Amino acid sequence: MDTIVALGTPAGRSAIGVIRLSGPDSLSIVRSIVGDNHFKPPPSRSVLRSIRSNASDSILDRALLTYFPAPNSYTGDDVVEISCHGSPVIMRQVVDLTLRLGARPAGPGEFTLRALSNGKLNLSQAEAIRDLINAQTEAAAQQALGQMMGELSSRLQGPQQELIQTIVELESALEFVEDDLPGLRKQNIAGELAGVATVLLSLASTFEVGHLLRDGLRVTIVGRPNVGKSSLFNMLLAAERAIVTEVPGTTRDTLTERISLGGVPITLTDTAGVRDSTDRIESRGVERTRQAMAEADLLVVVIDGSEDLGAEDLSVLTLASSARHVIAINKSDVPAFDILEKSRSSFVTRSVNVSAVTGSGLDTLRAAILEPFGSVDSSNSGFLITDARHYDLLLRARAEVQASVDLLQGGVSEELVLVGLYNGLRFLGQITGETTNDEILSQIFATFCIGK
Ligand code: GDP
């Protein structure tokens, strides 16, 4: 096995930059760069040393070195972490030095892949580490952390055990013909397997909310000019702690920011954008609604409740009616709002009254934004499936188990019933990586960042 190297911290300037080596030559490479053939720091303790390209050269940096001897390291290999000063120049030189001494640049997720093959963690835990690093909200990080600690695998253990026990029972019934299962026992087994199918379905159903936590929602505010889109946008931004990630592809015409609503990362776009100087504004609300509909998971249609509905409001409402949307009737602080409320009701059903000036109704609006995207099944006590791969495998496993239940109840031979049980077990095994082939593994690890 070779020795891999990568930056463990982001490239660029920082106070400290960590370079990580993993593999059998880690210690000997580090001995060369500190110029001490007997260098052997105590396990998991940091030691300060000078780093040089050659014994005769001047020093490159003073760095803290931490040695994690196999198998007590993240990867399970010999690992050395070099904490240098976070200068891109220094880090580049140190990495180059390790490469010259025989290390190889690590691929995406390769450290975690090694941890997986050394049995330090299972596949769903490895994926959780990736998700933890990528988490955009506290709630998403919390879910990833639970999965990293093995929560998904432990929840799968029950169903896996039941499938194995049933397989053993059916196999032995086949083996010893005289032990043919009595009808009553078959009914009991069918009942137990139906229970397994229900557990798997209930776990899978948490994906509806779980994937939102991880991937978030795109919410776009539309409406004719001057209804208060920008004011509402700013109000939502100010109240929710902004998420500090870059939003790619922000156009000049729109303003996009990230916020967190109930732990769900929301990419919020205000289509008011740049004002049209030529005053051809009457059709822009409609035009932008049309564009936004293609890209958003949900539209917030804003209407000015202090004025009569105009033709353009009605066009926007009509357009939005074919997309998932929430209607926010703004300016509820203006006295005319209440007077006009009755005349609006024939056009506007299921709406939220808000004021972007006083903030009234904003909580209701937030809840209304999340409401169409499902609620959590409380039987799973907060645990959520966040990964589409896991969701898919759970559904497949459940379908196989359910098919076996149907066959069993239909009096079909045990041999056929067993096929579904073996398949179900295999799909569950793919979640934790017990039965995952190399091709799938390399696809999954391609989604990791380098250095993890
Ligand atoms: P946009 O063109 O839809 O983005 O609308 P703006 O957010 O720029 O708001 C248009 C005008 O309405 C501004 O003068 C705002 O101060 C005012 N406005 C927005 N929301 C409210 C509100 O809830 N109450 C009141 N009284 N005025 C509002």
CSV table of C-alpha atoms and ligand atoms in Angstrom, one decimal:
chain,number,residue,atom,x,y,z
A,1,MET,CA,0.0,0.0,0.0
A,2,ASP,CA,1.3,3.5,-0.8
A,3,THR,CA,1.3,6.6,1.3
A,4,ILE,CA,-1.0,9.4,0.4
A,5,VAL,CA,-0.8,13.1,1.2
A,6,ALA,CA,-3.3,16.1,1.1
A,7,LEU,CA,-4.1,19.3,2.8
A,8,GLY,CA,-6.5,18.8,5.6
A,9,THR,CA,-7.5,22.5,5.8
A,10,PRO,CA,-8.6,24.7,2.9
A,11,ALA,CA,-6.0,26.0,0.4
A,12,GLY,CA,-5.3,29.6,1.0
A,13,ARG,CA,-4.1,31.8,3.8
A,14,SER,CA,-5.0,30.7,7.4
A,15,ALA,CA,-3.4,30.7,10.8
A,16,ILE,CA,-2.6,27.0,10.6
A,17,GLY,CA,-2.5,24.7,7.7
A,18,VAL,CA,-2.7,20.9,8.3
A,19,ILE,CA,-1.0,18.4,5.9
A,20,ARG,CA,-2.0,14.8,6.4
A,21,LEU,CA,0.0,11.7,5.5
A,22,SER,CA,-1.5,8.2,5.6
A,23,GLY,CA,0.3,5.0,4.8
A,24,PRO,CA,3.2,2.8,5.8
A,25,ASP,CA,5.9,5.4,4.8
A,26,SER,CA,4.3,8.3,6.7
A,27,LEU,CA,6.8,8.2,9.6
A,28,SER,CA,9.9,7.7,7.4
A,29,ILE,CA,8.9,10.6,5.2
A,30,VAL,CA,8.5,12.8,8.2
A,31,ARG,CA,11.8,11.6,9.6
A,32,SER,CA,13.4,12.9,6.3
A,33,ILE,CA,11.8,16.3,6.5
A,34,VAL,CA,12.8,16.9,10.1
A,35,GLY,CA,16.3,15.4,9.4
A,36,ASP,CA,16.2,12.9,12.3
A,37,ASN,CA,16.3,9.2,11.4
A,38,HIS,CA,15.2,8.2,14.9
A,39,PHE,CA,12.3,10.7,15.2
A,40,LYS,CA,9.4,8.9,16.8
A,41,PRO,CA,7.0,11.1,18.7
A,42,PRO,CA,4.8,9.6,21.3
A,43,PRO,CA,1.4,8.5,19.8
A,44,SER,CA,-1.3,11.2,19.4
A,45,ARG,CA,1.0,13.9,21.0
A,46,SER,CA,2.1,16.9,19.1
A,47,VAL,CA,5.8,17.7,18.9
A,48,LEU,CA,7.4,20.9,17.6
A,49,ARG,CA,10.1,20.5,14.9
A,50,SER,CA,11.8,22.4,12.2
A,51,ILE,CA,11.1,21.3,8.6
A,52,ARG,CA,13.8,21.4,5.9
A,53,SER,CA,14.0,20.2,2.3
A,54,ASN,CA,17.6,18.9,3.0
A,55,ALA,CA,19.7,18.6,6.1
A,56,SER,CA,21.9,21.4,4.8
A,57,ASP,CA,19.1,23.7,3.8
A,58,SER,CA,17.6,26.5,5.8
A,59,ILE,CA,14.4,25.8,7.6
A,60,LEU,CA,11.0,25.9,5.7
A,61,ASP,CA,8.9,26.2,8.8
A,62,ARG,CA,8.5,25.3,12.4
A,63,ALA,CA,5.6,22.8,12.6
A,64,LEU,CA,3.7,20.7,15.1
A,65,LEU,CA,3.9,17.0,14.2
A,66,THR,CA,1.4,14.5,15.4
A,67,TYR,CA,1.9,10.7,14.9
A,68,PHE,CA,-1.0,8.3,15.0
A,69,PRO,CA,0.4,4.8,14.7
A,70,ALA,CA,-1.8,2.2,12.9
A,71,PRO,CA,-4.4,1.1,13.8
A,72,ASN,CA,-5.2,4.0,16.1
A,73,SER,CA,-5.7,6.7,13.5
A,74,TYR,CA,-8.5,8.1,11.4
A,75,THR,CA,-7.7,5.9,8.4
A,76,GLY,CA,-6.4,2.9,10.4
A,77,ASP,CA,-2.9,3.3,8.6
A,78,ASP,CA,0.1,5.1,10.1
A,79,VAL,CA,-0.9,8.7,10.0
A,80,VAL,CA,1.2,11.9,10.5
A,81,GLU,CA,-0.4,15.3,10.7
A,82,ILE,CA,1.9,18.3,10.0
A,83,SER,CA,0.4,21.6,11.3
A,84,CYS,CA,2.4,24.3,9.7
A,85,HIS,CA,1.8,28.0,9.4
A,86,GLY,CA,-1.1,28.5,7.1
A,87,SER,CA,0.8,30.1,4.3
A,88,PRO,CA,0.0,28.7,0.8
A,89,VAL,CA,3.7,29.0,-0.1
A,90,ILE,CA,4.8,26.9,2.9
A,91,MET,CA,2.1,24.3,2.6
A,92,ARG,CA,2.9,23.9,-1.1
A,93,GLN,CA,6.6,23.4,-0.3
A,94,VAL,CA,5.9,20.8,2.4
A,95,VAL,CA,3.5,18.9,0.2
A,96,ASP,CA,6.0,18.9,-2.6
A,97,LEU,CA,8.6,17.6,-0.2
A,98,THR,CA,6.5,14.7,0.8
A,99,LEU,CA,5.8,13.9,-2.8
A,100,ARG,CA,9.5,13.8,-3.7
A,101,LEU,CA,10.0,11.5,-0.8
A,102,GLY,CA,7.5,9.0,-2.2
A,103,ALA,CA,4.0,10.1,-1.1
A,104,ARG,CA,1.2,10.4,-3.7
A,105,PRO,CA,-1.5,13.0,-3.8
A,106,ALA,CA,-4.7,11.6,-2.2
A,107,GLY,CA,-7.9,11.4,-4.3
A,108,PRO,CA,-11.3,12.7,-3.1
A,109,GLY,CA,-12.3,11.0,0.1
A,110,GLU,CA,-9.3,8.7,0.0
A,111,PHE,CA,-8.5,9.0,3.6
A,112,THR,CA,-12.1,8.0,4.5
A,113,LEU,CA,-12.0,5.2,1.9
A,114,ARG,CA,-9.0,3.8,3.7
A,115,ALA,CA,-10.8,4.1,7.0
A,116,LEU,CA,-13.6,2.2,5.4
A,117,SER,CA,-11.4,-0.6,4.1
A,118,ASN,CA,-9.6,-0.8,7.4
A,119,GLY,CA,-12.9,-1.3,9.2
A,120,LYS,CA,-12.7,1.9,11.1
A,121,LEU,CA,-16.2,2.9,10.0
A,122,ASN,CA,-19.0,1.6,7.7
A,123,LEU,CA,-20.2,3.2,4.4
A,124,SER,CA,-23.1,5.2,5.9
A,125,GLN,CA,-20.8,6.6,8.5
A,126,ALA,CA,-18.3,7.6,5.8
A,127,GLU,CA,-21.0,9.3,3.9
A,128,ALA,CA,-22.1,11.1,7.1
A,129,ILE,CA,-18.6,12.5,7.5
A,130,ARG,CA,-18.9,14.0,4.0
A,131,ASP,CA,-22.4,15.4,4.8
A,132,LEU,CA,-21.1,16.8,8.1
A,133,ILE,CA,-18.4,18.8,6.3
A,134,ASN,CA,-21.0,20.0,3.7
A,135,ALA,CA,-23.8,20.7,6.2
A,136,GLN,CA,-25.3,24.2,5.7
A,137,THR,CA,-27.3,24.4,8.9
A,138,GLU,CA,-27.0,23.3,12.5
A,139,ALA,CA,-29.9,20.9,12.0
A,140,ALA,CA,-28.2,19.3,9.0
A,141,ALA,CA,-24.9,19.0,10.9
A,142,GLN,CA,-26.8,17.3,13.8
A,143,GLN,CA,-28.3,14.7,11.5
A,144,ALA,CA,-24.9,14.0,9.9
A,145,LEU,CA,-23.4,13.6,13.3
A,146,GLY,CA,-26.0,11.1,14.4
A,147,GLN,CA,-25.4,9.1,11.3
A,148,MET,CA,-21.6,9.3,11.8
A,149,MET,CA,-22.0,7.9,15.3
A,150,GLY,CA,-23.7,4.9,13.7
A,151,GLU,CA,-27.4,5.7,14.3
A,152,LEU,CA,-28.5,4.5,10.8
A,153,SER,CA,-26.6,1.3,11.1
A,154,SER,CA,-28.0,0.6,14.5
A,155,ARG,CA,-31.5,1.2,13.3
A,156,LEU,CA,-31.0,-1.2,10.5
A,157,GLN,CA,-29.7,-3.9,12.8
A,158,GLY,CA,-33.2,-5.0,14.0
A,159,PRO,CA,-34.6,-5.6,10.5
A,160,GLN,CA,-31.4,-7.2,9.4
A,161,GLN,CA,-31.5,-9.6,12.3
A,162,GLU,CA,-35.1,-10.5,11.7
A,163,LEU,CA,-34.4,-11.2,8.1
A,164,ILE,CA,-31.5,-13.4,8.9
A,165,GLN,CA,-33.5,-15.4,11.5
A,166,THR,CA,-36.3,-15.9,9.1
A,167,ILE,CA,-33.9,-17.0,6.3
A,168,VAL,CA,-32.4,-19.6,8.7
A,169,GLU,CA,-35.8,-20.9,9.7
A,170,LEU,CA,-37.0,-21.2,6.1
A,171,GLU,CA,-33.7,-22.7,4.9
A,172,SER,CA,-33.8,-25.4,7.5
A,173,ALA,CA,-37.4,-26.1,6.8
A,174,LEU,CA,-36.3,-26.7,3.2
A,175,GLU,CA,-33.3,-28.8,4.2
A,176,PHE,CA,-35.3,-31.2,6.4
A,177,VAL,CA,-38.4,-32.0,4.5
A,178,GLU,CA,-40.1,-33.6,7.4
A,179,ASP,CA,-39.8,-30.2,9.3
A,180,ASP,CA,-42.2,-28.6,6.9
A,181,LEU,CA,-43.4,-25.4,8.4
A,182,PRO,CA,-46.9,-25.6,9.9
A,183,GLY,CA,-49.4,-23.1,8.4
A,184,LEU,CA,-49.7,-21.2,11.7
A,185,ARG,CA,-45.9,-20.7,11.9
A,186,LYS,CA,-46.0,-19.4,8.3
A,187,GLN,CA,-48.7,-16.9,9.3
A,188,ASN,CA,-46.5,-15.7,12.2
A,189,ILE,CA,-43.5,-15.3,9.9
A,190,ALA,CA,-45.6,-13.4,7.4
A,191,GLY,CA,-46.7,-11.1,10.3
A,192,GLU,CA,-43.1,-10.5,11.5
A,193,LEU,CA,-41.9,-9.8,8.0
A,194,ALA,CA,-44.8,-7.4,7.4
A,195,GLY,CA,-43.5,-5.6,10.6
A,196,VAL,CA,-40.0,-5.4,9.1
A,197,ALA,CA,-41.5,-3.9,5.9
A,198,THR,CA,-43.4,-1.3,8.0
A,199,VAL,CA,-40.2,-0.3,9.9
A,200,LEU,CA,-38.3,0.1,6.6
A,201,LEU,CA,-41.1,2.2,5.1
A,202,SER,CA,-41.4,4.4,8.1
A,203,LEU,CA,-37.6,5.0,8.0
A,204,ALA,CA,-37.7,5.7,4.3
A,205,SER,CA,-40.6,8.2,4.8
A,206,THR,CA,-38.3,10.5,6.8
A,207,PHE,CA,-36.4,11.2,3.6
A,208,GLU,CA,-39.1,13.7,2.7
A,209,VAL,CA,-37.9,16.0,5.4
A,210,GLY,CA,-34.4,14.6,5.7
A,211,HIS,CA,-33.4,15.5,2.2
A,212,LEU,CA,-34.6,19.1,2.7
A,213,LEU,CA,-32.3,19.4,5.7
A,214,ARG,CA,-29.4,18.4,3.6
A,215,ASP,CA,-30.2,19.8,0.2
A,216,GLY,CA,-32.4,22.7,1.1
A,217,LEU,CA,-35.1,24.5,-0.9
A,218,ARG,CA,-35.1,27.2,-3.5
A,219,VAL,CA,-37.7,29.8,-2.6
A,220,THR,CA,-38.4,32.8,-4.9
A,221,ILE,CA,-40.3,35.9,-4.1
A,222,VAL,CA,-42.5,37.1,-7.0
A,223,GLY,CA,-45.1,39.8,-7.6
A,224,ARG,CA,-45.6,43.1,-9.4
A,225,PRO,CA,-43.4,46.0,-8.5
A,226,ASN,CA,-43.9,47.9,-5.2
A,227,VAL,CA,-45.9,45.2,-3.4
A,228,GLY,CA,-43.0,44.9,-0.9
A,229,LYS,CA,-40.9,42.0,-2.3
A,230,SER,CA,-37.6,43.5,-1.3
A,231,SER,CA,-38.8,44.6,2.1
A,232,LEU,CA,-40.0,41.1,2.8
A,233,PHE,CA,-36.8,39.6,1.5
A,234,ASN,CA,-34.8,41.9,3.8
A,235,MET,CA,-37.0,41.1,6.7
A,236,LEU,CA,-36.6,37.4,6.3
A,237,LEU,CA,-32.8,37.8,5.9
A,238,ALA,CA,-32.5,40.0,9.0
A,239,ALA,CA,-34.5,37.6,11.2
A,240,GLU,CA,-32.8,34.4,10.1
A,241,ARG,CA,-29.1,34.0,10.6
A,242,ALA,CA,-27.7,34.2,7.1
A,243,ILE,CA,-25.8,31.1,6.0
A,244,VAL,CA,-22.3,32.0,4.9
A,245,THR,CA,-22.0,30.1,1.7
A,246,GLU,CA,-21.6,31.6,-1.8
A,247,VAL,CA,-24.6,31.3,-4.0
A,248,PRO,CA,-23.6,30.4,-7.5
A,249,GLY,CA,-25.2,31.9,-10.5
A,250,THR,CA,-26.8,34.9,-9.0
A,251,THR,CA,-28.0,37.0,-11.9
A,252,ARG,CA,-27.9,40.8,-12.1
A,253,ASP,CA,-31.6,40.9,-12.2
A,254,THR,CA,-32.2,39.1,-9.0
A,255,LEU,CA,-30.8,39.0,-5.5
A,256,THR,CA,-30.1,35.7,-3.8
A,257,GLU,CA,-29.2,34.9,-0.2
A,258,ARG,CA,-29.1,31.8,2.0
A,259,ILE,CA,-31.2,31.6,5.1
A,260,SER,CA,-32.2,28.8,7.5
A,261,LEU,CA,-35.8,28.2,8.2
A,262,GLY,CA,-36.4,25.6,10.9
A,263,GLY,CA,-33.0,24.1,10.1
A,264,VAL,CA,-33.8,23.9,6.4
A,265,PRO,CA,-31.3,25.7,4.2
A,266,ILE,CA,-33.2,28.1,2.0
A,267,THR,CA,-31.9,29.7,-1.1
A,268,LEU,CA,-34.1,32.8,-1.1
A,269,THR,CA,-34.3,34.9,-4.3
A,270,ASP,CA,-35.9,38.3,-4.6
A,271,THR,CA,-36.9,39.0,-8.2
A,272,ALA,CA,-37.4,42.7,-7.7
A,273,GLY,CA,-33.7,43.1,-8.5
A,274,VAL,CA,-32.6,46.1,-10.5
A,275,ARG,CA,-35.3,48.6,-11.3
A,276,ASP,CA,-36.2,49.1,-14.9
A,277,SER,CA,-35.3,52.6,-15.8
A,278,THR,CA,-37.4,52.7,-18.9
A,279,ASP,CA,-40.6,52.3,-16.8
A,280,ARG,CA,-41.7,49.3,-18.8
A,281,ILE,CA,-42.4,47.7,-15.5
A,282,GLU,CA,-45.9,46.5,-15.9
A,283,SER,CA,-45.0,43.2,-17.5
A,284,ARG,CA,-41.8,42.5,-15.6
A,285,GLY,CA,-43.5,40.9,-12.6
A,286,VAL,CA,-45.2,38.4,-14.9
A,287,GLU,CA,-42.0,37.7,-16.9
A,288,ARG,CA,-40.0,37.1,-13.7
A,289,THR,CA,-42.6,34.8,-12.3
A,290,ARG,CA,-42.4,32.8,-15.5
A,291,GLN,CA,-38.7,32.4,-15.2
A,292,ALA,CA,-38.7,31.8,-11.4
A,293,MET,CA,-41.3,29.0,-11.7
A,294,ALA,CA,-38.8,26.9,-13.7
A,295,GLU,CA,-36.1,27.2,-11.0
A,296,ALA,CA,-37.9,27.4,-7.6
A,297,ASP,CA,-39.3,24.7,-5.4
A,298,LEU,CA,-41.7,27.2,-4.1
A,299,LEU,CA,-42.9,30.7,-5.0
A,300,VAL,CA,-43.9,33.4,-2.5
A,301,VAL,CA,-46.4,35.5,-4.4
A,302,VAL,CA,-46.5,38.9,-2.8
A,303,ILE,CA,-49.6,41.1,-3.1
A,304,ASP,CA,-50.1,44.6,-1.8
A,305,GLY,CA,-53.1,44.4,0.5
A,306,SER,CA,-53.4,48.1,0.8
A,307,GLU,CA,-54.5,48.4,-2.8
A,308,ASP,CA,-57.0,46.8,-5.0
A,309,LEU,CA,-55.8,43.8,-7.0
A,310,GLY,CA,-54.6,44.9,-10.4
A,311,ALA,CA,-54.5,43.1,-13.7
A,312,GLU,CA,-50.8,42.3,-13.2
A,313,ASP,CA,-51.4,40.8,-9.7
A,314,LEU,CA,-54.0,38.6,-11.3
A,315,SER,CA,-51.7,37.4,-14.0
A,316,VAL,CA,-49.0,36.6,-11.5
A,317,LEU,CA,-51.5,34.7,-9.4
A,318,THR,CA,-52.8,32.8,-12.4
A,319,LEU,CA,-49.3,31.9,-13.5
A,320,ALA,CA,-48.2,30.8,-10.0
A,321,SER,CA,-51.2,28.7,-9.4
A,322,SER,CA,-49.7,25.9,-11.5
A,323,ALA,CA,-46.6,25.9,-9.3
A,324,ARG,CA,-46.1,25.2,-5.6
A,325,HIS,CA,-46.8,28.6,-4.0
A,326,VAL,CA,-47.7,30.6,-0.9
A,327,ILE,CA,-49.5,33.9,-1.2
A,328,ALA,CA,-48.3,36.7,1.1
A,329,ILE,CA,-50.7,39.6,1.4
A,330,ASN,CA,-48.4,42.4,2.5
A,331,LYS,CA,-48.8,45.8,4.2
A,332,SER,CA,-51.2,44.5,6.8
A,333,ASP,CA,-50.2,47.6,8.9
A,334,VAL,CA,-51.9,50.0,6.4
A,335,PRO,CA,-55.6,50.8,7.5
A,336,ALA,CA,-56.9,50.2,3.9
A,337,PHE,CA,-55.7,46.5,4.3
A,338,ASP,CA,-58.7,45.4,6.4
A,339,ILE,CA,-61.3,47.2,4.2
A,340,LEU,CA,-60.0,45.5,1.1
A,341,GLU,CA,-59.8,42.1,2.7
A,342,LYS,CA,-63.3,41.0,1.7
A,343,SER,CA,-63.0,42.0,-1.9
A,344,ARG,CA,-59.8,39.9,-2.2
A,345,SER,CA,-61.1,36.7,-0.8
A,346,SER,CA,-62.8,35.6,-4.0
A,347,PHE,CA,-59.4,35.7,-5.8
A,348,VAL,CA,-57.0,34.7,-3.1
A,349,THR,CA,-57.5,31.5,-1.1
A,350,ARG,CA,-55.1,30.2,1.5
A,351,SER,CA,-52.9,33.2,2.1
A,352,VAL,CA,-50.9,34.7,4.9
A,353,ASN,CA,-51.3,38.3,6.0
A,354,VAL,CA,-47.9,40.0,6.6
A,355,SER,CA,-46.3,43.3,7.2
A,356,ALA,CA,-42.8,43.7,6.0
A,357,VAL,CA,-42.7,46.9,8.1
A,358,THR,CA,-43.9,45.6,11.5
A,359,GLY,CA,-42.9,42.0,11.0
A,360,SER,CA,-46.4,40.8,11.8
A,361,GLY,CA,-47.3,37.4,10.2
A,362,LEU,CA,-43.7,36.5,9.4
A,363,ASP,CA,-43.8,33.4,11.6
A,364,THR,CA,-46.9,32.2,9.9
A,365,LEU,CA,-45.3,32.9,6.5
A,366,ARG,CA,-42.2,30.8,7.5
A,367,ALA,CA,-44.3,27.9,8.6
A,368,ALA,CA,-46.4,28.2,5.3
A,369,ILE,CA,-43.2,28.0,3.3
A,370,LEU,CA,-42.1,24.7,4.9
A,371,GLU,CA,-45.6,23.2,5.2
A,372,PRO,CA,-46.0,21.8,1.7
A,373,PHE,CA,-42.8,19.8,2.1
A,374,GLY,CA,-44.1,17.3,4.6
A,375,SER,CA,-43.9,16.6,8.3
A,376,VAL,CA,-41.7,14.1,10.3
A,377,ASP,CA,-43.1,10.7,11.3
A,378,SER,CA,-42.6,11.0,15.1
A,379,SER,CA,-42.1,7.2,15.5
A,380,ASN,CA,-38.5,7.7,14.3
A,381,SER,CA,-37.8,10.1,17.1
A,382,GLY,CA,-35.9,12.8,15.2
A,383,PHE,CA,-33.8,10.5,13.1
A,384,LEU,CA,-34.0,11.3,9.4
A,385,ILE,CA,-32.8,9.7,6.2
A,386,THR,CA,-31.0,12.4,4.3
A,387,ASP,CA,-29.3,10.6,1.5
A,388,ALA,CA,-31.1,9.6,-1.7
A,389,ARG,CA,-29.0,6.4,-2.0
A,390,HIS,CA,-30.1,5.2,1.4
A,391,TYR,CA,-33.7,6.1,0.7
A,392,ASP,CA,-33.7,4.2,-2.6
A,393,LEU,CA,-32.2,1.1,-1.0
A,394,LEU,CA,-34.6,1.2,1.9
A,395,LEU,CA,-37.6,1.2,-0.5
A,396,ARG,CA,-36.1,-1.6,-2.5
A,397,ALA,CA,-35.5,-3.7,0.6
A,398,ARG,CA,-39.0,-3.0,1.7
A,399,ALA,CA,-40.5,-4.0,-1.7
A,400,GLU,CA,-38.6,-7.3,-1.6
A,401,VAL,CA,-39.7,-8.1,2.0
A,402,GLN,CA,-43.3,-7.1,1.1
A,403,ALA,CA,-43.2,-9.4,-1.9
A,404,SER,CA,-42.0,-12.3,0.3
A,405,VAL,CA,-44.9,-11.6,2.7
A,406,ASP,CA,-47.4,-11.8,-0.2
A,407,LEU,CA,-45.8,-15.1,-1.4
A,408,LEU,CA,-45.9,-16.6,2.0
A,409,GLN,CA,-49.5,-15.7,2.5
A,410,GLY,CA,-50.3,-17.0,-1.0
A,411,GLY,CA,-48.9,-20.4,0.0
A,412,VAL,CA,-46.0,-20.3,-2.4
A,413,SER,CA,-43.0,-22.5,-1.7
A,414,GLU,CA,-40.4,-21.3,0.7
A,415,GLU,CA,-37.7,-21.3,-2.0
A,416,LEU,CA,-39.4,-18.4,-3.7
A,417,VAL,CA,-40.1,-16.6,-0.4
A,418,LEU,CA,-36.4,-16.8,0.3
A,419,VAL,CA,-35.4,-14.9,-2.8
A,420,GLY,CA,-37.0,-11.7,-1.7
A,421,LEU,CA,-35.5,-12.0,1.8
A,422,TYR,CA,-32.0,-12.5,0.5
A,423,ASN,CA,-32.5,-9.5,-1.8
A,424,GLY,CA,-33.8,-7.4,1.0
A,425,LEU,CA,-30.9,-8.2,3.2
A,426,ARG,CA,-28.5,-7.4,0.3
A,427,PHE,CA,-30.1,-4.0,-0.2
A,428,LEU,CA,-29.8,-3.2,3.5
A,429,GLY,CA,-26.2,-4.3,3.4
A,430,GLN,CA,-25.5,-1.8,0.6
A,431,ILE,CA,-26.5,1.0,2.9
A,432,THR,CA,-23.7,0.2,5.4
A,433,GLY,CA,-21.4,-1.1,2.7
A,434,GLU,CA,-21.3,-4.7,3.7
A,435,THR,CA,-22.5,-5.7,0.2
A,436,THR,CA,-21.3,-2.8,-2.0
A,437,ASN,CA,-19.2,-3.3,-5.0
A,438,ASP,CA,-16.1,-1.3,-5.9
A,439,GLU,CA,-17.8,0.6,-8.7
A,440,ILE,CA,-20.5,2.0,-6.4
A,441,LEU,CA,-17.8,2.8,-3.8
A,442,SER,CA,-15.8,4.8,-6.3
A,443,GLN,CA,-19.0,6.7,-7.3
A,444,ILE,CA,-19.7,7.6,-3.7
A,445,PHE,CA,-16.2,8.6,-2.9
A,446,ALA,CA,-16.0,10.9,-6.0
A,447,THR,CA,-18.5,13.1,-4.1
A,448,PHE,CA,-16.0,13.7,-1.2
A,449,CYS,CA,-13.6,16.6,-1.0
A,450,ILE,CA,-9.9,15.9,-1.4
A,451,GLY,CA,-8.1,15.7,2.0
A,452,LYS,CA,-11.0,13.9,3.7
B,1,GDP,P1,-40.9,45.6,-4.4
B,1,GDP,O1,-40.8,46.5,-5.6
B,1,GDP,O2,-42.0,44.6,-4.5
B,1,GDP,O3,-39.6,45.0,-4.1
B,1,GDP,O4,-41.3,46.5,-3.2
B,1,GDP,P2,-40.4,47.2,-2.1
B,1,GDP,O5,-40.0,46.3,-1.0
B,1,GDP,O6,-39.4,48.1,-2.7
B,1,GDP,O7,-41.5,48.1,-1.4
B,1,GDP,C1,-42.3,49.1,-2.1
B,1,GDP,C2,-42.7,50.2,-1.1
B,1,GDP,O8,-43.7,49.6,-0.2
B,1,GDP,C3,-41.6,50.8,-0.3
B,1,GDP,O9,-41.8,52.1,-0.1
B,1,GDP,C4,-41.8,50.1,1.1
B,1,GDP,O10,-41.3,50.8,2.1
B,1,GDP,C5,-43.2,49.9,1.2
B,1,GDP,N1,-43.6,48.7,1.9
B,1,GDP,C6,-43.1,47.4,1.7
B,1,GDP,N2,-43.7,46.6,2.6
B,1,GDP,C7,-44.5,47.3,3.4
B,1,GDP,C8,-45.4,47.0,4.5
B,1,GDP,O11,-45.6,45.9,4.9
B,1,GDP,N3,-46.1,48.1,5.0
B,1,GDP,C9,-46.0,49.3,4.5
B,1,GDP,N4,-46.7,50.3,5.1
B,1,GDP,N5,-45.2,49.6,3.5
B,1,GDP,C10,-44.5,48.7,2.9
